[in-house]
Amino acid sequence: MTTLPPCVILNEPQLAENIGAVARVMANFGLSDLRLVRPRDGWPQDRAWASASGADWPLNDARVFDQLEQALSDLNLVLATTARPREALLPVTTPREAARRAGLAASQGERVGLLFGGERAGLETADIALCHAIVTVPIDPKFHSLNLAQAVAVLAYEWRLTQSEAPPPRFGPPPEPADLGALVGFFGQLESELEAAGFFHPPEKRASMVRNLRVIFSRAAPSEQEVRTLRGVVTALSRGRGRVLAKLALKAGEDSKSS
Amino acid sequence: MTTLPPCVILNEPQLAENIGAVARVMANFGLSDLRLVRPRDGWPQDRAWASASGADWPLNDARVFDQLEQALSDLNLVLATTARPREALLPVTTPREAARRAGLAASQGERVGLLFGGERAGLETADIALCHAIVTVPIDPKFHSLNLAQAVAVLAYEWRLTQSEAPPPRFGPPPEPADLGALVGFFGQLESELEAAGFFHPPEKRASMVRNLRVIFSRAAPSEQEVRTLRGVVTALSRGRGRVLAKLALKAGEDSKSS
């Protein structure tokens, strides 16, 4: 089984220079798959190549996405680096521990993504709800303005160490998480059924209710099979019970007709 | 005894932007003593402050030296980072091992310095001969052009880990998992609703289906609040939709009655 290095996803990056610096440090540590979600100034940008110091290939092959969900859809494990997890929705881990997890997952054939927010805003809670863990670089609270490429450097460096050191001993592997596309598909089903059931009340709380729900299932990191099970659960609960009641009501209608 | 963080010595740095980026990452990881040996464009340089993103104090207090020997004169342990140890003059070590050594030395009151060469030339053998060990960052041999500030970042990051292995305390802890009683109560609700909906089919598979379902939610380790949310989801899916259909069927019954 080939161990694919993680891809790096930059969500709404602002400065092309930083994108180039990210490409450079990716190349330093053996990464190459770069994905850009809504880069502020469009793409491609000459200044990115200028600041990559010859690490052109991650830039040449970079893919651009409109939606974060699309950028993550083929990944099994997504680790979000953020300096400010506003709410502790997901396990918060260190770069070292995250790299261990990424290394183990990759050695089992999973596709791993390292997600980073834009220079100013970082990651929103809704973005984080798509991920499996939050990584925080242990910076000094007195000065926590970490450059984007530096954040990528720390994660990429820790990743590389996992590749040159002996792999950690393994206890039975956890199930391979489904890719994000499958999970997002389940979210869509669940949320539309909940919508139909009048669950989202009051309406202005819908967004935060959706976020809180998604994070529960993201944290569970369900496998493909488990996602299918969950879909079956939602279908059964929303349709099955309805069918039972409808049958009863139909019978009641027939009874009243025949009486 | 106070543990003084290492100082950072840049030998013949070329670009003021890089000096500013070094100051920024020093501040990120709790370092502040910056020393410059023969900066190419003189000192001070406005562009350094511009690229430090507010990490002004290492720049304001930076000292400039004509000779590397002078810059190192008060130090007890000097670790030189270089990508190309031309001759194996000194022990070659990793950033992690070097940080351990630096942490131990600093904890015993020694003054530690981290030495970096200029962007183009790196360190000369004569410079290295003043040091106690060579540190090489484990970069990919296929692309070893590591940005100066990135090299400082890796060493400063490893230093900081020696000072605090614990994750940063200022982020709230992940949600405390609900106790097992709450989780089992949810299981009971979910399973009885699924039972009513005819989900467990064929019946002899019920036990394994229940087990597979439970493990998903156990792995998510939901909080009390999240368990309540999940209970609400099950209620909404099984009753809300059912209620709607029942109402429709009831209405159909009434319609047929009145006809």
Coordinates of C-alpha atoms in Angstrom, one line a residue:
Chain A
M1 CA 0.0 0.0 0.0
T2 CA 1.4 3.4 -0.9
T3 CA 1.6 6.1 1.7
L4 CA 0.3 9.3 0.2
P5 CA 1.5 12.5 1.9
P6 CA -1.3 14.8 3.1
C7 CA -2.6 17.4 0.9
V8 CA -2.7 21.0 2.1
I9 CA -5.9 23.0 1.8
L10 CA -5.9 26.7 2.1
N11 CA -9.3 28.2 2.8
E12 CA -9.7 31.7 1.5
P13 CA -6.0 32.6 1.4
Q14 CA -5.3 36.3 0.9
L15 CA -1.7 36.9 -0.2
A16 CA -0.3 35.2 -3.2
E17 CA 3.2 35.5 -1.6
N18 CA 2.0 33.3 1.3
I19 CA 0.6 30.7 -1.1
G20 CA 4.0 30.6 -2.7
A21 CA 5.7 30.3 0.7
V22 CA 3.4 27.5 1.5
A23 CA 4.3 25.7 -1.7
R24 CA 8.0 26.1 -0.9
V25 CA 7.7 24.6 2.6
M26 CA 5.5 21.8 1.3
A27 CA 8.3 20.9 -1.1
N28 CA 10.8 21.1 1.7
F29 CA 9.0 18.4 3.6
G30 CA 7.9 16.2 0.7
L31 CA 4.3 17.4 0.2
S32 CA 2.9 18.4 -3.2
D33 CA -0.9 18.3 -3.3
L34 CA -2.1 21.9 -2.8
R35 CA -5.8 23.0 -2.9
L36 CA -7.1 26.5 -2.8
V37 CA -10.6 27.4 -1.8
R38 CA -11.7 30.9 -3.0
P39 CA -8.3 32.6 -3.1
R40 CA -9.0 36.3 -2.5
D41 CA -7.1 37.6 -5.6
G42 CA -8.0 34.8 -8.0
W43 CA -5.7 32.2 -9.4
P44 CA -3.1 31.9 -10.8
Q45 CA -1.0 34.7 -9.4
D46 CA 2.6 35.4 -10.6
R47 CA 3.6 36.5 -7.1
A48 CA 3.0 33.0 -5.8
W49 CA 5.6 31.6 -8.2
A50 CA 8.0 34.4 -7.3
S51 CA 7.9 33.6 -3.6
A52 CA 8.1 29.8 -4.1
S53 CA 11.9 29.9 -4.8
G54 CA 11.6 27.2 -7.4
A55 CA 9.1 25.0 -5.7
D56 CA 6.8 25.4 -8.7
W57 CA 5.1 22.0 -8.9
P58 CA 2.7 22.4 -6.0
L59 CA 1.6 25.7 -7.6
N60 CA 1.4 24.3 -11.2
D61 CA -0.8 21.4 -10.0
A62 CA -2.8 23.4 -7.5
R63 CA -6.6 23.0 -7.7
V64 CA -9.0 25.7 -7.0
F65 CA -12.5 25.1 -5.4
D66 CA -15.5 27.3 -4.8
Q67 CA -16.6 25.3 -1.8
L68 CA -14.6 23.8 1.0
E69 CA -16.7 20.7 0.9
Q70 CA -15.6 20.0 -2.6
A71 CA -11.9 20.4 -1.7
L72 CA -12.3 17.8 1.0
S73 CA -14.6 15.4 -0.7
D74 CA -12.0 12.6 -1.4
L75 CA -10.4 12.8 2.0
N76 CA -10.8 10.4 4.9
L77 CA -9.1 12.4 7.6
V78 CA -9.0 16.2 7.8
L79 CA -7.0 18.1 10.5
A80 CA -7.7 21.8 10.9
T81 CA -5.0 24.0 12.2
T82 CA -6.4 27.1 13.9
A83 CA -5.1 29.4 16.6
R84 CA -8.5 30.1 17.9
P85 CA -11.0 27.3 18.3
R86 CA -13.8 29.6 19.5
E87 CA -15.7 26.6 20.9
A88 CA -14.1 23.3 21.7
L89 CA -16.2 21.3 19.2
L90 CA -13.6 18.8 18.4
P91 CA -10.6 17.2 20.1
V92 CA -7.8 19.8 20.2
T93 CA -4.5 18.3 19.6
T94 CA -0.8 19.2 19.1
P95 CA 1.0 19.2 15.8
R96 CA 3.0 16.2 16.9
E97 CA 0.0 14.2 17.9
A98 CA -1.8 15.2 14.8
A99 CA 1.1 14.1 12.7
R100 CA 1.1 10.7 14.4
R101 CA -2.5 10.3 13.6
A102 CA -2.0 11.4 10.0
G103 CA 1.0 9.1 9.6
L104 CA -1.0 6.1 10.9
A105 CA -4.0 6.9 8.7
A106 CA -1.8 7.4 5.6
S107 CA 0.0 4.2 6.2
Q108 CA -3.3 2.4 6.0
G109 CA -4.2 4.0 2.7
E110 CA -6.3 6.8 3.9
R111 CA -6.2 10.3 2.2
V112 CA -5.3 12.9 4.8
G113 CA -5.8 16.7 4.5
L114 CA -4.2 19.5 6.5
L115 CA -6.6 22.5 6.5
F116 CA -5.6 26.1 7.1
G117 CA -7.7 29.2 7.3
G118 CA -7.0 32.6 5.7
E119 CA -4.5 35.1 7.1
R120 CA -6.9 37.3 8.8
A121 CA -10.0 35.4 9.6
G122 CA -8.7 31.9 10.2
L123 CA -11.3 29.1 10.0
E124 CA -15.0 29.5 10.8
T125 CA -16.8 27.1 13.0
A126 CA -18.8 25.8 10.0
D127 CA -15.5 24.9 8.3
I128 CA -14.2 23.2 11.4
A129 CA -17.4 21.1 11.7
L130 CA -16.2 19.3 8.5
C131 CA -13.0 18.2 10.2
H132 CA -11.9 15.4 12.5
A133 CA -9.6 17.3 14.9
I134 CA -8.3 20.7 15.6
V135 CA -4.5 21.3 15.7
T136 CA -3.1 24.2 17.6
V137 CA 0.5 25.2 17.3
P138 CA 1.8 25.9 20.8
I139 CA 2.6 29.5 20.3
D140 CA 3.2 32.1 23.0
P141 CA -0.2 33.6 24.0
K142 CA 1.5 37.0 24.1
F143 CA 2.0 37.0 20.3
H144 CA -0.1 34.5 18.4
S145 CA 0.0 36.0 14.9
L146 CA 1.5 33.0 13.3
N147 CA 2.3 33.4 9.6
L148 CA 0.4 31.0 7.4
A149 CA 3.4 29.4 5.8
Q150 CA 4.9 29.0 9.3
A151 CA 1.9 27.1 10.4
V152 CA 2.1 24.8 7.4
A153 CA 5.8 24.4 8.1
V154 CA 5.3 23.1 11.6
L155 CA 2.7 20.6 10.4
A156 CA 4.7 19.5 7.4
Y157 CA 7.8 19.2 9.5
E158 CA 6.0 17.0 12.0
W159 CA 4.5 14.9 9.2
R160 CA 8.0 14.3 7.7
L161 CA 9.3 13.1 11.1
T162 CA 6.6 10.5 11.1
Q163 CA 7.9 9.2 7.8
S164 CA 11.5 8.8 8.9
E165 CA 10.9 7.5 12.4
A166 CA 9.6 4.0 13.2
P167 CA 5.9 3.8 13.0
P168 CA 4.1 3.6 16.3
P169 CA 2.9 0.2 17.5
R170 CA -0.5 -0.7 16.3
F171 CA -3.5 -1.9 18.1
G172 CA -6.4 -3.0 15.9
P173 CA -7.0 -0.3 13.4
P174 CA -10.1 2.0 13.8
P175 CA -12.5 1.8 10.9
E176 CA -11.4 3.8 7.9
P177 CA -13.4 7.0 7.9
A178 CA -15.7 7.6 4.9
D179 CA -14.7 10.3 2.6
L180 CA -16.1 13.7 3.3
G181 CA -18.4 13.5 0.3
A182 CA -20.3 10.6 1.9
L183 CA -20.5 12.4 5.2
V184 CA -21.8 15.6 3.6
G185 CA -24.4 13.5 1.7
F186 CA -25.6 12.1 4.9
F187 CA -25.7 15.6 6.4
G188 CA -27.9 16.7 3.5
Q189 CA -30.3 13.8 4.1
L190 CA -30.5 14.3 7.8
E191 CA -31.0 18.1 7.6
S192 CA -33.7 17.9 5.0
E193 CA -35.6 15.3 7.0
L194 CA -35.2 17.4 10.1
E195 CA -36.4 20.4 8.2
A196 CA -39.5 18.5 7.1
A197 CA -40.0 17.4 10.7
G198 CA -40.0 21.0 12.0
F199 CA -36.8 20.4 14.0
F200 CA -35.2 23.7 13.2
H201 CA -36.9 26.0 15.5
P202 CA -36.6 29.0 15.8
P203 CA -35.4 29.4 12.1
E204 CA -32.7 31.9 13.0
K205 CA -31.0 29.1 15.1
R206 CA -30.9 26.8 12.1
A207 CA -27.3 27.5 11.2
S208 CA -25.9 26.9 14.6
M209 CA -28.1 23.8 15.1
V210 CA -26.8 22.3 11.9
R211 CA -23.3 23.0 12.9
N212 CA -23.7 21.5 16.3
L213 CA -25.3 18.4 14.7
R214 CA -22.6 18.0 12.1
V215 CA -19.8 18.2 14.6
I216 CA -21.1 15.2 16.5
F217 CA -20.9 13.0 13.4
S218 CA -17.6 14.5 12.2
R219 CA -16.1 13.6 15.6
A220 CA -17.4 10.0 15.2
A221 CA -15.5 9.7 11.9
P222 CA -17.9 7.0 10.7
S223 CA -16.8 4.5 8.0
E224 CA -18.5 4.1 4.7
Q225 CA -20.6 1.3 6.1
E226 CA -21.5 3.3 9.1
V227 CA -22.6 6.3 7.0
R228 CA -24.9 3.9 5.1
T229 CA -26.2 2.7 8.5
L230 CA -26.8 6.2 9.6
R231 CA -28.7 7.0 6.4
G232 CA -30.8 3.9 7.0
V233 CA -31.5 5.1 10.5
V234 CA -32.7 8.5 9.3
T235 CA -34.8 6.9 6.5
A236 CA -36.3 4.4 8.9
L237 CA -37.1 7.0 11.6
S238 CA -38.6 9.5 9.2
R239 CA -40.4 7.2 6.8
G240 CA -41.0 4.0 8.7
R241 CA -42.8 5.5 11.6
G242 CA -44.7 7.7 9.2
R243 CA -45.8 4.6 7.2
V244 CA -47.0 2.9 10.4
L245 CA -49.0 5.9 11.5
A246 CA -50.4 6.5 8.0
K247 CA -51.5 2.9 7.9
L248 CA -53.2 3.3 11.2
A249 CA -54.9 6.5 10.1
L250 CA -55.9 4.9 6.8
K251 CA -57.4 2.0 8.7
A252 CA -59.2 4.5 11.0
G253 CA -60.6 6.2 7.9
E254 CA -61.8 2.9 6.4
D255 CA -63.3 1.9 9.7
S256 CA -65.2 5.2 9.9
K257 CA -66.3 4.8 6.3
S258 CA -67.6 1.3 6.9
S259 CA -69.4 2.3 10.1
Chain B
M1 CA 17.3 29.8 38.6
T2 CA 15.7 31.5 35.6
T3 CA 15.5 29.6 32.3
L4 CA 16.5 32.1 29.6
P5 CA 15.2 31.2 26.2
P6 CA 17.9 30.9 23.5
C7 CA 19.0 33.9 21.5
V8 CA 18.9 33.7 17.7
I9 CA 22.0 34.7 15.8
L10 CA 21.8 35.5 12.1
N11 CA 25.1 35.5 10.4
E12 CA 25.3 37.7 7.3
P13 CA 21.5 37.8 6.6
Q14 CA 20.6 39.4 3.3
L15 CA 16.9 40.3 3.2
A16 CA 15.4 42.7 5.7
E17 CA 12.1 41.0 5.1
N18 CA 13.5 37.7 6.3
I19 CA 14.9 39.4 9.4
G20 CA 11.4 40.7 10.2
A21 CA 9.9 37.2 9.5
V22 CA 12.5 35.7 11.9
A23 CA 11.5 38.3 14.6
R24 CA 7.8 37.4 14.1
V25 CA 8.4 33.6 14.5
M26 CA 10.7 34.2 17.5
A27 CA 7.8 36.1 19.2
N28 CA 5.4 33.3 18.3
F29 CA 7.5 30.8 20.2
G30 CA 8.6 33.0 23.1
L31 CA 12.1 34.1 22.0
S32 CA 13.3 37.7 21.9
D33 CA 17.1 38.1 21.9
L34 CA 18.1 38.7 18.2
R35 CA 21.6 39.2 17.1
L36 CA 22.7 40.2 13.6
V37 CA 26.3 39.7 12.3
R38 CA 27.1 41.9 9.3
P39 CA 23.6 42.3 7.8
R40 CA 24.1 42.9 4.1
D41 CA 22.0 46.1 3.8
G42 CA 22.9 47.6 7.1
W43 CA 20.7 48.1 10.2
P44 CA 18.0 49.2 10.9
Q45 CA 15.9 48.5 7.9
D46 CA 12.2 49.6 7.8
R47 CA 11.3 46.5 5.7
A48 CA 12.2 44.3 8.7
W49 CA 9.6 46.0 10.9
A50 CA 7.0 45.9 8.0
S51 CA 7.3 42.1 7.8
A52 CA 7.3 41.4 11.5
S53 CA 3.5 42.0 11.8
G54 CA 3.9 43.7 15.1
A55 CA 6.6 41.6 16.6
D56 CA 8.7 44.7 17.0
W57 CA 10.6 44.1 20.2
P58 CA 13.1 41.6 18.9
L59 CA 13.9 44.1 16.2
N60 CA 14.0 47.1 18.5
D61 CA 16.4 45.3 20.8
A62 CA 18.5 43.6 18.1
R63 CA 22.2 43.9 18.5
V64 CA 24.5 44.2 15.5
F65 CA 28.1 42.7 15.5
D66 CA 31.0 42.8 13.1
Q67 CA 32.3 39.5 14.1
L68 CA 30.5 36.2 14.8
E69 CA 32.9 35.6 17.8
Q70 CA 31.6 38.8 19.5
A71 CA 27.9 37.8 18.9
L72 CA 28.6 34.5 20.6
S73 CA 30.9 35.6 23.4
D74 CA 28.4 35.3 26.3
L75 CA 26.9 32.0 25.3
N76 CA 27.6 28.6 26.8
L77 CA 26.1 26.4 24.1
V78 CA 25.8 27.3 20.4
L79 CA 23.8 25.1 18.0
A80 CA 24.3 25.8 14.3
T81 CA 21.6 25.0 11.8
T82 CA 22.8 24.3 8.4
A83 CA 21.4 22.3 5.5
R84 CA 24.9 21.3 4.3
P85 CA 27.5 20.2 6.8
R86 CA 30.3 20.1 4.3
E87 CA 32.5 18.2 6.7
A88 CA 31.4 16.3 9.7
L89 CA 33.3 18.5 12.1
L90 CA 30.7 18.3 14.8
P91 CA 28.0 16.0 15.9
V92 CA 25.0 16.3 13.6
T93 CA 21.7 16.3 15.3
T94 CA 18.0 16.8 14.7
P95 CA 16.0 19.9 15.7
R96 CA 14.2 17.8 18.3
E97 CA 17.4 16.4 19.9
A98 CA 19.0 19.9 19.7
A99 CA 16.0 21.4 21.5
R100 CA 16.3 18.8 24.3
R101 CA 19.9 19.7 24.8
A102 CA 19.2 23.4 24.7
G103 CA 16.3 22.9 27.2
L104 CA 18.5 21.0 29.6
A105 CA 21.4 23.5 29.3
A106 CA 19.0 26.5 29.8
S107 CA 17.4 24.8 32.8
Q108 CA 20.9 24.7 34.4
G109 CA 21.4 28.4 33.8
E110 CA 23.4 28.2 30.6
R111 CA 23.0 30.7 27.9
V112 CA 22.1 29.0 24.6
G113 CA 22.3 30.4 21.1
L114 CA 20.8 29.2 17.8
L115 CA 22.9 30.2 14.9
F116 CA 21.8 30.5 11.3
G117 CA 23.7 31.4 8.1
G118 CA 22.7 33.8 5.4
E119 CA 20.1 33.0 2.8
R120 CA 22.5 32.2 0.0
A121 CA 25.8 31.0 1.5
G122 CA 24.7 29.4 4.8
L123 CA 27.4 28.9 7.3
E124 CA 31.1 28.6 6.6
T125 CA 33.2 25.9 8.1
A126 CA 35.0 28.5 10.2
D127 CA 31.7 29.7 11.6
I128 CA 30.7 26.1 12.5
A129 CA 33.9 25.5 14.3
L130 CA 32.7 28.0 16.9
C131 CA 29.7 25.9 17.7
H132 CA 28.9 22.8 19.8
A133 CA 26.7 20.9 17.4
I134 CA 25.2 21.0 13.9
V135 CA 21.5 20.8 13.5
T136 CA 19.9 19.8 10.2
V137 CA 16.2 20.1 9.5
P138 CA 15.0 16.9 7.9
I139 CA 14.0 18.3 4.6
D140 CA 13.4 16.5 1.4
P141 CA 16.7 16.1 -0.5
K142 CA 14.8 16.9 -3.7
F143 CA 14.1 20.4 -2.6
H144 CA 16.3 21.7 0.2
S145 CA 16.0 25.5 -0.2
L146 CA 14.6 26.1 3.2
N147 CA 13.6 29.7 3.9
L148 CA 15.6 31.3 6.7
A149 CA 12.6 32.2 8.8
Q150 CA 11.2 28.6 8.4
A151 CA 14.5 27.2 9.7
V152 CA 14.2 29.4 12.7
A153 CA 10.5 28.4 13.1
V154 CA 11.4 24.7 13.3
L155 CA 14.0 25.3 16.0
A156 CA 12.0 27.8 17.9
Y157 CA 9.0 25.5 17.8
E158 CA 11.0 22.6 19.1
W159 CA 12.4 24.8 21.8
R160 CA 9.0 25.8 22.9
L161 CA 7.9 22.2 23.2
T162 CA 10.6 21.5 25.7
Q163 CA 9.2 24.3 27.8
S164 CA 5.6 23.1 27.7
E165 CA 4.6 19.7 26.4
A166 CA 1.0 20.3 27.5
P167 CA -1.3 21.8 24.9
P168 CA -2.0 25.5 25.3
P169 CA -4.4 25.9 28.2
R170 CA -6.3 28.9 26.9
F171 CA -8.6 26.9 24.7
G172 CA -11.5 25.3 26.4
P173 CA -11.4 21.6 26.8
P174 CA -13.3 19.4 24.4
P175 CA -16.9 18.8 25.6
E176 CA -17.0 16.4 28.6
P177 CA -18.6 13.2 27.4
A178 CA -22.0 12.5 28.9
D179 CA -22.1 9.7 31.4
L180 CA -22.9 6.3 30.2
G181 CA -26.4 6.4 31.7
A182 CA -27.3 9.3 29.4
L183 CA -25.9 7.6 26.4
V184 CA -27.6 4.3 27.2
G185 CA -30.9 6.2 27.7
F186 CA -30.4 7.6 24.2
F187 CA -29.7 4.1 22.8
G188 CA -32.9 2.9 24.4
Q189 CA -34.9 5.6 22.7
L190 CA -33.2 5.2 19.3
E191 CA -33.6 1.5 19.3
S192 CA -37.3 1.4 20.4
E193 CA -38.1 4.0 17.6
L194 CA -36.2 1.9 15.1
E195 CA -38.0 -1.2 16.3
A196 CA -41.3 0.5 15.8
A197 CA -40.2 1.7 12.3
G198 CA -39.3 -1.9 11.2
F199 CA -35.6 -1.1 10.9
F200 CA -34.3 -4.3 12.5
H201 CA -34.7 -6.7 9.7
P202 CA -34.2 -9.7 9.7
P203 CA -34.8 -10.1 13.4
E204 CA -31.9 -12.4 14.0
K205 CA -29.6 -9.6 13.0
R206 CA -31.0 -7.2 15.5
A207 CA -28.2 -7.7 18.1
S208 CA -25.4 -7.0 15.7
M209 CA -27.2 -4.1 14.1
V210 CA -27.7 -2.6 17.6
R211 CA -24.0 -3.1 18.4
N212 CA -22.9 -1.4 15.1
L213 CA -25.2 1.6 15.8
R214 CA -24.1 2.0 19.4
V215 CA -20.4 2.1 18.5
I216 CA -20.9 5.0 16.2
F217 CA -22.3 7.2 18.9
S218 CA -19.9 5.9 21.5
R219 CA -17.0 6.9 19.3
A220 CA -18.4 10.4 19.0
A221 CA -18.4 10.7 22.8
P222 CA -21.2 13.2 22.8
S223 CA -21.6 15.7 25.7
E224 CA -24.8 15.9 27.8
Q225 CA -26.0 18.7 25.6
E226 CA -25.3 16.7 22.4
V227 CA -27.1 13.6 23.8
R228 CA -30.1 15.9 24.3
T229 CA -29.7 17.1 20.7
L230 CA -29.6 13.6 19.4
R231 CA -32.7 12.6 21.4
G232 CA -34.4 15.6 19.9
V233 CA -33.3 14.5 16.4
V234 CA -34.8 11.0 16.9
T235 CA -38.0 12.4 18.3
A236 CA -38.3 14.9 15.4
L237 CA -37.6 12.3 12.8
S238 CA -39.9 9.6 14.3
R239 CA -42.7 11.8 15.6
G240 CA -42.6 15.0 13.6
R241 CA -42.9 13.4 10.2
G242 CA -45.3 10.8 11.7
R243 CA -47.4 13.6 13.1
V244 CA -47.6 15.3 9.7
L245 CA -48.6 12.1 7.9
A246 CA -51.0 11.1 10.7
K247 CA -52.7 14.5 10.4
L248 CA -53.0 14.1 6.7
A249 CA -54.4 10.6 7.1
L250 CA -56.8 11.8 9.8
K251 CA -57.9 14.6 7.5
A252 CA -58.4 12.0 4.7
G253 CA -60.4 9.9 7.2
E254 CA -62.6 12.9 8.1
D255 CA -63.0 13.8 4.4
S256 CA -64.2 10.3 3.6
K257 CA -66.5 10.4 6.6
S258 CA -68.1 13.7 5.6
S259 CA -68.4 12.6 2.0

